[in-house]
Amino acid sequence: MVDKPFTLGENFGYVFSLDEAYKFIGEFETQTTTKFTCYKADKDFGAIDYTKRSHNVCWEGKKAVQGVRIPFNGIPFICLGLKLYDCQHGKDRTVLAKKRRKEAAENGGIATKKPRVVQNIRKVNCTAQIKLREILMFPEFKIAKDTRSRRTVSSQRVRAALKTGNVHPERRIYIEFPSDSDHQNHLVGEAGGMCQPVDKRITNRIHELVADGIKDVKQVRSQVEFFVKNVLFRDKELPKTTNRRFYPTTKDIHTHVYNATAKNRKSSQESGVPDQLSSSTDIDISMVELVELPKESVSVVELPIANVAFDTNAASLLEVTRKLKDKNAGIC
């Protein structure tokens, strides 16, 4: 189990910021070789403005709230929002969109481009979830003894303070992690390592390497392993090498190298700058034998170009033409 600053149970605890919560979710996924994706979240979760609407003052978690109940500790609080993460093998929540796309195609509707899936994740209705709750605690209104009258008086004081803005709440993010038994219909732990999607930080690193001209799969693999060991998990326990999330397969690397190359090429075409120019593109204009133009206006591109030592790709030719045009601008 992941160590948390404040634990309230085996799989339940809280932190004081959303960044801390994300950190522990990442560590939990690494240690358990699992992957979770956000299913739904309230707007601005982690920084919800409590002044925009009224709230019920609570003393302990309600049964209606999903997840483990927040225990009574004498401090009143309000619930601001909820964020749920599904196991990557959970319910397929895009079934309706897929059905509509299929029906549109069958009925001759406007064809829409299907999202390109780099790695297919099988959905098997796993029920495991990570649940986050954003809570505002009011320690200054804590009651020493739990009685109905004390709760009523303190709740009234909290509401009055909220109206005037004279309150100093403590924001907490409560986290509930699933147990291994919550996972269903798929492998978990080290056995499920090869079902993991490649980590976003790894794919970003591969794109950086490709941009730097490193495209050989063996070289990319070596750089990725160095990145995992010395950047992502420096001074930490390394994940299992069977965990595909941090140790992508040869096919994964080849796919992401290809995608990065295609992306760079498209970006170059849109900007009008070739993605890779040969070293001979930087041509010395003195190597070009110029022909003086006649008095009649003649386009520079119609000039015979001789004794030019350069790579005959299109990019170089355009560069030479541009330089000729600049140098002969005063001849006409």
mmCIF file of C-alpha atoms in Angstrom:
data_model
loop_
_atom_site.group_PDB
_atom_site.id
_atom_site.type_symbol
_atom_site.label_atom_id
_atom_site.label_comp_id
_atom_site.label_asym_id
_atom_site.label_seq_id
_atom_site.Cartn_x
_atom_site.Cartn_y
_atom_site.Cartn_z
ATOM 1 C CA MET A 1 0.000 0.000 0.000
ATOM 2 C CA VAL A 2 1.224 3.515 -0.805
ATOM 3 C CA ASP A 3 2.334 5.536 2.215
ATOM 4 C CA LYS A 4 0.213 8.667 2.624
ATOM 5 C CA PRO A 5 0.784 11.608 4.986
ATOM 6 C CA PHE A 6 -2.511 11.022 6.810
ATOM 7 C CA THR A 7 -4.151 7.601 6.690
ATOM 8 C CA LEU A 8 -7.607 6.728 7.975
ATOM 9 C CA GLY A 9 -7.616 3.105 6.880
ATOM 10 C CA GLU A 10 -5.799 0.541 4.764
ATOM 11 C CA ASN A 11 -6.808 2.159 1.470
ATOM 12 C CA PHE A 12 -8.186 5.494 2.657
ATOM 13 C CA GLY A 13 -6.584 8.807 3.613
ATOM 14 C CA TYR A 14 -6.265 12.472 2.716
ATOM 15 C CA VAL A 15 -3.804 15.089 1.501
ATOM 16 C CA PHE A 16 -3.945 18.860 1.299
ATOM 17 C CA SER A 17 -3.654 19.475 -2.465
ATOM 18 C CA LEU A 18 -4.635 17.946 -5.771
ATOM 19 C CA ASP A 19 -0.983 17.735 -6.839
ATOM 20 C CA GLU A 20 -0.238 15.555 -3.820
ATOM 21 C CA ALA A 21 -3.218 13.367 -4.694
ATOM 22 C CA TYR A 22 -1.973 12.922 -8.273
ATOM 23 C CA LYS A 23 1.466 12.018 -6.935
ATOM 24 C CA PHE A 24 0.077 9.232 -4.748
ATOM 25 C CA ILE A 25 -2.172 7.960 -7.536
ATOM 26 C CA GLY A 26 0.897 7.663 -9.768
ATOM 27 C CA GLU A 27 2.838 5.805 -7.072
ATOM 28 C CA PHE A 28 -0.117 3.519 -6.420
ATOM 29 C CA GLU A 29 -0.394 2.643 -10.111
ATOM 30 C CA THR A 30 3.335 1.910 -10.321
ATOM 31 C CA GLN A 31 3.411 -0.279 -7.225
ATOM 32 C CA THR A 32 0.297 -2.240 -8.181
ATOM 33 C CA THR A 33 1.008 -2.319 -11.963
ATOM 34 C CA THR A 34 -2.414 -0.858 -12.702
ATOM 35 C CA LYS A 35 -3.722 2.082 -14.687
ATOM 36 C CA PHE A 36 -6.735 4.300 -14.032
ATOM 37 C CA THR A 37 -8.413 6.938 -16.189
ATOM 38 C CA CYS A 38 -10.704 9.757 -15.091
ATOM 39 C CA TYR A 39 -14.356 8.830 -15.568
ATOM 40 C CA LYS A 40 -15.986 12.012 -14.303
ATOM 41 C CA ALA A 41 -15.149 15.029 -12.165
ATOM 42 C CA ASP A 42 -16.898 18.125 -10.894
ATOM 43 C CA LYS A 43 -15.834 21.361 -12.571
ATOM 44 C CA ASP A 44 -12.704 22.969 -11.094
ATOM 45 C CA PHE A 45 -12.168 19.973 -8.832
ATOM 46 C CA GLY A 46 -9.327 20.711 -6.419
ATOM 47 C CA ALA A 47 -9.951 24.459 -6.494
ATOM 48 C CA ILE A 48 -13.745 24.772 -6.290
ATOM 49 C CA ASP A 49 -15.007 28.155 -5.133
ATOM 50 C CA TYR A 50 -17.188 27.384 -2.103
ATOM 51 C CA THR A 51 -18.714 30.887 -2.098
ATOM 52 C CA LYS A 52 -20.694 30.376 -5.328
ATOM 53 C CA ARG A 53 -23.417 28.207 -3.764
ATOM 54 C CA SER A 54 -24.780 27.069 -0.433
ATOM 55 C CA HIS A 55 -23.596 23.865 1.231
ATOM 56 C CA ASN A 56 -24.762 21.467 3.888
ATOM 57 C CA VAL A 57 -22.562 21.387 6.969
ATOM 58 C CA CYS A 58 -21.549 17.809 7.708
ATOM 59 C CA TRP A 59 -19.915 16.093 10.686
ATOM 60 C CA GLU A 60 -19.255 12.710 9.130
ATOM 61 C CA GLY A 61 -19.548 11.088 5.751
ATOM 62 C CA LYS A 62 -23.025 10.249 4.525
ATOM 63 C CA LYS A 63 -24.048 6.873 3.165
ATOM 64 C CA ALA A 64 -25.156 8.547 -0.045
ATOM 65 C CA VAL A 65 -21.580 9.635 -0.753
ATOM 66 C CA GLN A 66 -19.664 7.082 -2.785
ATOM 67 C CA GLY A 67 -16.748 5.398 -1.105
ATOM 68 C CA VAL A 68 -15.576 5.069 2.487
ATOM 69 C CA ARG A 69 -17.377 7.313 4.974
ATOM 70 C CA ILE A 70 -15.363 10.171 6.465
ATOM 71 C CA PRO A 71 -15.302 9.485 10.215
ATOM 72 C CA PHE A 72 -16.439 11.947 12.877
ATOM 73 C CA ASN A 73 -13.569 13.908 14.458
ATOM 74 C CA GLY A 74 -15.415 16.865 15.949
ATOM 75 C CA ILE A 75 -14.657 19.190 13.002
ATOM 76 C CA PRO A 76 -17.518 20.366 10.737
ATOM 77 C CA PHE A 77 -16.957 20.274 6.984
ATOM 78 C CA ILE A 78 -18.617 20.743 3.624
ATOM 79 C CA CYS A 79 -18.313 18.546 0.531
ATOM 80 C CA LEU A 80 -17.281 20.487 -2.570
ATOM 81 C CA GLY A 81 -16.794 17.905 -5.296
ATOM 82 C CA LEU A 82 -16.104 14.376 -6.445
ATOM 83 C CA LYS A 83 -13.688 12.857 -8.944
ATOM 84 C CA LEU A 84 -13.798 9.217 -10.036
ATOM 85 C CA TYR A 85 -11.196 7.110 -11.825
ATOM 86 C CA ASP A 86 -12.041 3.854 -13.595
ATOM 87 C CA CYS A 87 -9.659 0.955 -13.987
ATOM 88 C CA GLN A 88 -8.436 0.919 -17.593
ATOM 89 C CA HIS A 89 -10.249 -2.417 -17.983
ATOM 90 C CA GLY A 90 -13.500 -0.995 -16.607
ATOM 91 C CA LYS A 91 -16.784 -0.333 -18.335
ATOM 92 C CA ASP A 92 -16.630 0.844 -21.940
ATOM 93 C CA ARG A 93 -18.194 4.280 -21.663
ATOM 94 C CA THR A 94 -17.878 5.058 -25.385
ATOM 95 C CA VAL A 95 -20.311 2.368 -26.559
ATOM 96 C CA LEU A 96 -23.008 4.892 -27.493
ATOM 97 C CA ALA A 97 -20.579 7.066 -29.496
ATOM 98 C CA LYS A 98 -19.313 3.986 -31.351
ATOM 99 C CA LYS A 99 -22.878 2.924 -32.108
ATOM 100 C CA ARG A 100 -23.786 6.351 -33.499
ATOM 101 C CA ARG A 101 -20.666 6.396 -35.649
ATOM 102 C CA LYS A 102 -21.497 2.964 -37.052
ATOM 103 C CA GLU A 103 -25.116 3.905 -37.787
ATOM 104 C CA ALA A 104 -24.037 7.115 -39.518
ATOM 105 C CA ALA A 105 -21.642 5.186 -41.746
ATOM 106 C CA GLU A 106 -24.286 2.577 -42.635
ATOM 107 C CA ASN A 107 -26.862 5.255 -43.470
ATOM 108 C CA GLY A 108 -24.509 7.139 -45.763
ATOM 109 C CA GLY A 109 -24.001 9.953 -43.324
ATOM 110 C CA ILE A 110 -20.970 12.183 -43.125
ATOM 111 C CA ALA A 111 -17.956 10.029 -42.514
ATOM 112 C CA THR A 112 -16.044 10.946 -39.402
ATOM 113 C CA LYS A 113 -12.441 10.003 -38.861
ATOM 114 C CA LYS A 114 -12.105 7.321 -36.206
ATOM 115 C CA PRO A 115 -9.680 8.158 -33.417
ATOM 116 C CA ARG A 116 -6.361 6.432 -33.984
ATOM 117 C CA VAL A 117 -5.698 3.953 -31.205
ATOM 118 C CA VAL A 118 -1.986 3.370 -30.636
ATOM 119 C CA GLN A 119 -2.621 0.587 -28.149
ATOM 120 C CA ASN A 120 -5.939 -1.150 -27.705
ATOM 121 C CA ILE A 121 -7.146 -1.598 -24.107
ATOM 122 C CA ARG A 122 -9.668 -4.354 -23.599
ATOM 123 C CA LYS A 123 -12.716 -3.349 -21.564
ATOM 124 C CA VAL A 124 -13.970 -6.174 -19.329
ATOM 125 C CA ASN A 125 -16.258 -4.283 -16.909
ATOM 126 C CA CYS A 126 -13.783 -4.172 -14.031
ATOM 127 C CA THR A 127 -15.388 -2.362 -11.077
ATOM 128 C CA ALA A 128 -12.189 -1.062 -9.414
ATOM 129 C CA GLN A 129 -12.149 2.710 -8.951
ATOM 130 C CA ILE A 130 -10.101 5.440 -7.293
ATOM 131 C CA LYS A 131 -12.355 7.984 -5.611
ATOM 132 C CA LEU A 132 -11.383 11.526 -4.688
ATOM 133 C CA ARG A 133 -13.471 13.923 -2.612
ATOM 134 C CA GLU A 134 -12.741 17.595 -2.110
ATOM 135 C CA ILE A 135 -13.588 18.658 1.432
ATOM 136 C CA LEU A 136 -13.384 21.956 3.337
ATOM 137 C CA MET A 137 -12.790 21.482 7.067
ATOM 138 C CA PHE A 138 -13.431 24.215 9.682
ATOM 139 C CA PRO A 139 -11.107 23.462 12.626
ATOM 140 C CA GLU A 140 -11.987 26.724 14.397
ATOM 141 C CA PHE A 141 -15.536 25.441 14.919
ATOM 142 C CA LYS A 142 -14.532 22.059 16.335
ATOM 143 C CA ILE A 143 -16.708 20.701 19.149
ATOM 144 C CA ALA A 144 -15.164 18.950 22.148
ATOM 145 C CA LYS A 145 -18.162 16.731 22.863
ATOM 146 C CA ASP A 146 -20.488 15.161 20.333
ATOM 147 C CA THR A 147 -24.019 16.240 21.210
ATOM 148 C CA ARG A 148 -26.906 17.256 18.992
ATOM 149 C CA SER A 149 -27.100 20.749 20.451
ATOM 150 C CA ARG A 150 -23.374 21.367 20.020
ATOM 151 C CA ARG A 151 -23.563 20.246 16.390
ATOM 152 C CA THR A 152 -26.505 22.586 15.756
ATOM 153 C CA VAL A 153 -24.842 25.635 17.298
ATOM 154 C CA SER A 154 -21.512 25.048 15.591
ATOM 155 C CA SER A 155 -23.212 24.462 12.210
ATOM 156 C CA GLN A 156 -25.037 27.787 12.545
ATOM 157 C CA ARG A 157 -21.756 29.536 13.301
ATOM 158 C CA VAL A 158 -20.156 27.964 10.224
ATOM 159 C CA ARG A 159 -23.004 29.152 7.967
ATOM 160 C CA ALA A 160 -22.824 32.665 9.375
ATOM 161 C CA ALA A 161 -19.058 32.789 8.881
ATOM 162 C CA LEU A 162 -19.424 31.589 5.287
ATOM 163 C CA LYS A 163 -21.855 34.418 4.527
ATOM 164 C CA THR A 164 -19.538 37.088 5.921
ATOM 165 C CA GLY A 165 -16.375 35.494 4.551
ATOM 166 C CA ASN A 166 -14.816 35.482 8.005
ATOM 167 C CA VAL A 167 -13.656 31.881 7.849
ATOM 168 C CA HIS A 168 -10.348 30.051 7.424
ATOM 169 C CA PRO A 169 -11.101 26.576 6.055
ATOM 170 C CA GLU A 170 -8.669 23.736 5.516
ATOM 171 C CA ARG A 171 -8.938 22.119 2.094
ATOM 172 C CA ARG A 172 -8.447 18.365 1.946
ATOM 173 C CA ILE A 173 -8.534 15.789 -0.837
ATOM 174 C CA TYR A 174 -9.721 12.436 0.495
ATOM 175 C CA ILE A 175 -8.485 9.458 -1.511
ATOM 176 C CA GLU A 176 -9.871 5.944 -1.577
ATOM 177 C CA PHE A 177 -7.803 3.303 -3.374
ATOM 178 C CA PRO A 178 -9.195 -0.058 -4.496
ATOM 179 C CA SER A 179 -7.864 -3.379 -3.234
ATOM 180 C CA ASP A 180 -6.665 -6.184 -5.496
ATOM 181 C CA SER A 181 -9.955 -7.984 -4.917
ATOM 182 C CA ASP A 182 -11.856 -5.036 -6.438
ATOM 183 C CA HIS A 183 -10.340 -5.817 -9.839
ATOM 184 C CA GLN A 184 -12.359 -8.244 -11.920
ATOM 185 C CA ASN A 185 -12.010 -10.171 -15.191
ATOM 186 C CA HIS A 186 -8.352 -9.311 -15.838
ATOM 187 C CA LEU A 187 -4.831 -9.962 -14.586
ATOM 188 C CA VAL A 188 -3.398 -7.734 -11.876
ATOM 189 C CA GLY A 189 0.077 -7.122 -10.494
ATOM 190 C CA GLU A 190 3.185 -8.175 -12.397
ATOM 191 C CA ALA A 191 1.159 -10.575 -14.552
ATOM 192 C CA GLY A 192 -0.800 -7.637 -15.937
ATOM 193 C CA GLY A 193 2.273 -5.556 -16.764
ATOM 194 C CA MET A 194 2.100 -6.221 -20.491
ATOM 195 C CA CYS A 195 -1.461 -4.867 -20.592
ATOM 196 C CA GLN A 196 -0.316 -1.421 -19.454
ATOM 197 C CA PRO A 197 -0.391 1.532 -21.874
ATOM 198 C CA VAL A 198 2.905 3.346 -22.419
ATOM 199 C CA ASP A 199 3.320 6.215 -19.967
ATOM 200 C CA LYS A 200 2.724 9.672 -21.443
ATOM 201 C CA ARG A 201 6.111 10.854 -20.184
ATOM 202 C CA ILE A 202 7.779 8.024 -22.084
ATOM 203 C CA THR A 203 6.001 8.849 -25.342
ATOM 204 C CA ASN A 204 6.931 12.520 -24.917
ATOM 205 C CA ARG A 205 10.565 11.506 -24.423
ATOM 206 C CA ILE A 206 10.468 9.392 -27.598
ATOM 207 C CA HIS A 207 9.101 12.376 -29.533
ATOM 208 C CA GLU A 208 11.963 14.514 -28.175
ATOM 209 C CA LEU A 209 14.513 11.922 -29.272
ATOM 210 C CA VAL A 210 13.026 11.753 -32.769
ATOM 211 C CA ALA A 211 13.097 15.547 -32.994
ATOM 212 C CA ASP A 212 16.821 15.332 -32.149
ATOM 213 C CA GLY A 213 17.350 12.858 -35.005
ATOM 214 C CA ILE A 214 17.452 9.637 -32.967
ATOM 215 C CA LYS A 215 15.173 7.123 -34.664
ATOM 216 C CA ASP A 216 16.973 3.798 -34.294
ATOM 217 C CA VAL A 217 14.857 1.545 -32.072
ATOM 218 C CA LYS A 218 17.843 0.239 -30.074
ATOM 219 C CA GLN A 219 19.131 3.731 -29.416
ATOM 220 C CA VAL A 220 15.663 4.949 -28.440
ATOM 221 C CA ARG A 221 15.239 2.004 -26.069
ATOM 222 C CA SER A 222 18.570 2.748 -24.413
ATOM 223 C CA GLN A 223 17.639 6.416 -23.964
ATOM 224 C CA VAL A 224 14.208 5.490 -22.566
ATOM 225 C CA GLU A 225 15.737 3.109 -20.001
ATOM 226 C CA PHE A 226 18.174 5.843 -18.958
ATOM 227 C CA PHE A 227 15.259 8.286 -18.655
ATOM 228 C CA VAL A 228 13.269 5.878 -16.471
ATOM 229 C CA LYS A 229 16.214 5.119 -14.185
ATOM 230 C CA ASN A 230 17.738 8.583 -13.818
ATOM 231 C CA VAL A 231 14.765 10.920 -14.209
ATOM 232 C CA LEU A 232 11.424 9.291 -13.423
ATOM 233 C CA PHE A 233 12.677 6.996 -10.661
ATOM 234 C CA ARG A 234 15.872 8.586 -9.486
ATOM 235 C CA ASP A 235 16.637 7.456 -5.927
ATOM 236 C CA LYS A 236 13.463 5.335 -6.024
ATOM 237 C CA GLU A 237 12.679 1.684 -6.533
ATOM 238 C CA LEU A 238 12.463 0.917 -10.242
ATOM 239 C CA PRO A 239 9.312 -0.663 -11.662
ATOM 240 C CA LYS A 240 9.421 -4.220 -12.948
ATOM 241 C CA THR A 241 10.894 -4.560 -16.420
ATOM 242 C CA THR A 242 7.727 -6.449 -17.376
ATOM 243 C CA ASN A 243 5.738 -3.260 -16.847
ATOM 244 C CA ARG A 244 5.007 -2.080 -20.366
ATOM 245 C CA ARG A 245 4.092 1.353 -19.048
ATOM 246 C CA PHE A 246 7.763 2.184 -18.415
ATOM 247 C CA TYR A 247 9.461 -0.447 -20.573
ATOM 248 C CA PRO A 248 7.677 -0.359 -23.949
ATOM 249 C CA THR A 249 8.043 -3.224 -26.383
ATOM 250 C CA THR A 250 9.954 -2.973 -29.649
ATOM 251 C CA LYS A 251 6.647 -2.615 -31.469
ATOM 252 C CA ASP A 252 5.582 0.193 -29.128
ATOM 253 C CA ILE A 253 8.824 2.087 -29.713
ATOM 254 C CA HIS A 254 8.615 1.621 -33.478
ATOM 255 C CA THR A 255 5.013 2.880 -33.475
ATOM 256 C CA HIS A 256 5.793 6.007 -31.464
ATOM 257 C CA VAL A 257 8.912 6.752 -33.528
ATOM 258 C CA TYR A 258 6.788 6.520 -36.665
ATOM 259 C CA ASN A 259 4.092 8.763 -35.158
ATOM 260 C CA ALA A 260 6.670 11.324 -34.044
ATOM 261 C CA THR A 261 8.297 11.348 -37.495
ATOM 262 C CA ALA A 262 4.924 11.820 -39.204
ATOM 263 C CA LYS A 263 4.016 14.600 -36.778
ATOM 264 C CA ASN A 264 7.293 16.427 -37.403
ATOM 265 C CA ARG A 265 6.869 16.079 -41.167
ATOM 266 C CA LYS A 266 3.335 17.456 -41.039
ATOM 267 C CA SER A 267 4.456 20.351 -38.852
ATOM 268 C CA SER A 268 7.270 21.148 -41.298
ATOM 269 C CA GLN A 269 4.911 21.099 -44.271
ATOM 270 C CA GLU A 270 2.466 23.434 -42.540
ATOM 271 C CA SER A 271 5.233 25.879 -41.630
ATOM 272 C CA GLY A 272 6.890 25.601 -45.052
ATOM 273 C CA VAL A 273 10.212 24.554 -43.524
ATOM 274 C CA PRO A 274 11.693 21.150 -44.444
ATOM 275 C CA ASP A 275 12.040 18.842 -41.443
ATOM 276 C CA GLN A 276 15.602 17.832 -42.327
ATOM 277 C CA LEU A 277 17.915 19.697 -44.687
ATOM 278 C CA SER A 278 21.228 18.256 -45.765
ATOM 279 C CA SER A 279 24.404 20.000 -44.680
ATOM 280 C CA SER A 280 24.961 21.079 -48.262
ATOM 281 C CA THR A 281 21.872 23.287 -48.091
ATOM 282 C CA ASP A 282 24.082 26.102 -46.812
ATOM 283 C CA ILE A 283 25.480 26.867 -50.255
ATOM 284 C CA ASP A 284 28.201 29.376 -50.904
ATOM 285 C CA ILE A 285 26.745 31.716 -53.498
ATOM 286 C CA SER A 286 30.227 32.315 -54.868
ATOM 287 C CA MET A 287 30.138 28.754 -56.232
ATOM 288 C CA VAL A 288 27.338 29.685 -58.611
ATOM 289 C CA GLU A 289 28.280 31.022 -62.029
ATOM 290 C CA LEU A 290 26.014 33.975 -62.654
ATOM 291 C CA VAL A 291 24.783 35.039 -66.064
ATOM 292 C CA GLU A 292 24.130 38.732 -66.609
ATOM 293 C CA LEU A 293 20.555 39.407 -67.465
ATOM 294 C CA PRO A 294 19.653 41.126 -70.714
ATOM 295 C CA LYS A 295 17.735 44.346 -70.679
ATOM 296 C CA GLU A 296 14.525 42.458 -71.249
ATOM 297 C CA SER A 297 13.025 41.291 -68.023
ATOM 298 C CA VAL A 298 13.883 37.651 -67.470
ATOM 299 C CA SER A 299 12.795 35.575 -64.519
ATOM 300 C CA VAL A 300 15.620 34.391 -62.290
ATOM 301 C CA VAL A 301 14.314 30.856 -62.347
ATOM 302 C CA GLU A 302 14.922 30.797 -66.137
ATOM 303 C CA LEU A 303 18.665 31.396 -65.740
ATOM 304 C CA PRO A 304 21.031 28.571 -66.582
ATOM 305 C CA ILE A 305 22.718 27.538 -63.355
ATOM 306 C CA ALA A 306 26.153 25.997 -63.739
ATOM 307 C CA ASN A 307 28.914 24.662 -61.537
ATOM 308 C CA VAL A 308 26.684 24.339 -58.528
ATOM 309 C CA ALA A 309 27.883 21.897 -55.877
ATOM 310 C CA PHE A 310 24.822 21.083 -53.803
ATOM 311 C CA ASP A 311 22.363 18.378 -52.917
ATOM 312 C CA THR A 312 19.706 18.296 -55.638
ATOM 313 C CA ASN A 313 16.746 17.984 -53.347
ATOM 314 C CA ALA A 314 13.883 20.422 -53.673
ATOM 315 C CA ALA A 315 14.756 22.340 -50.542
ATOM 316 C CA SER A 316 18.283 23.089 -51.741
ATOM 317 C CA LEU A 317 17.073 24.129 -55.197
ATOM 318 C CA LEU A 318 14.635 26.590 -53.722
ATOM 319 C CA GLU A 319 17.379 28.003 -51.503
ATOM 320 C CA VAL A 320 19.741 28.482 -54.422
ATOM 321 C CA THR A 321 17.007 30.183 -56.436
ATOM 322 C CA ARG A 322 16.282 32.546 -53.589
ATOM 323 C CA LYS A 323 19.963 33.469 -53.167
ATOM 324 C CA LEU A 324 20.351 34.040 -56.930
ATOM 325 C CA LYS A 325 17.306 36.263 -56.929
ATOM 326 C CA ASP A 326 18.652 38.328 -54.036
ATOM 327 C CA LYS A 327 22.115 38.749 -55.603
ATOM 328 C CA ASN A 328 20.777 39.665 -59.044
ATOM 329 C CA ALA A 329 18.139 42.034 -57.790
ATOM 330 C CA GLY A 330 20.110 45.032 -59.067
ATOM 331 C CA ILE A 331 21.001 43.614 -62.510
ATOM 332 C CA CYS A 332 17.644 44.156 -64.256
#
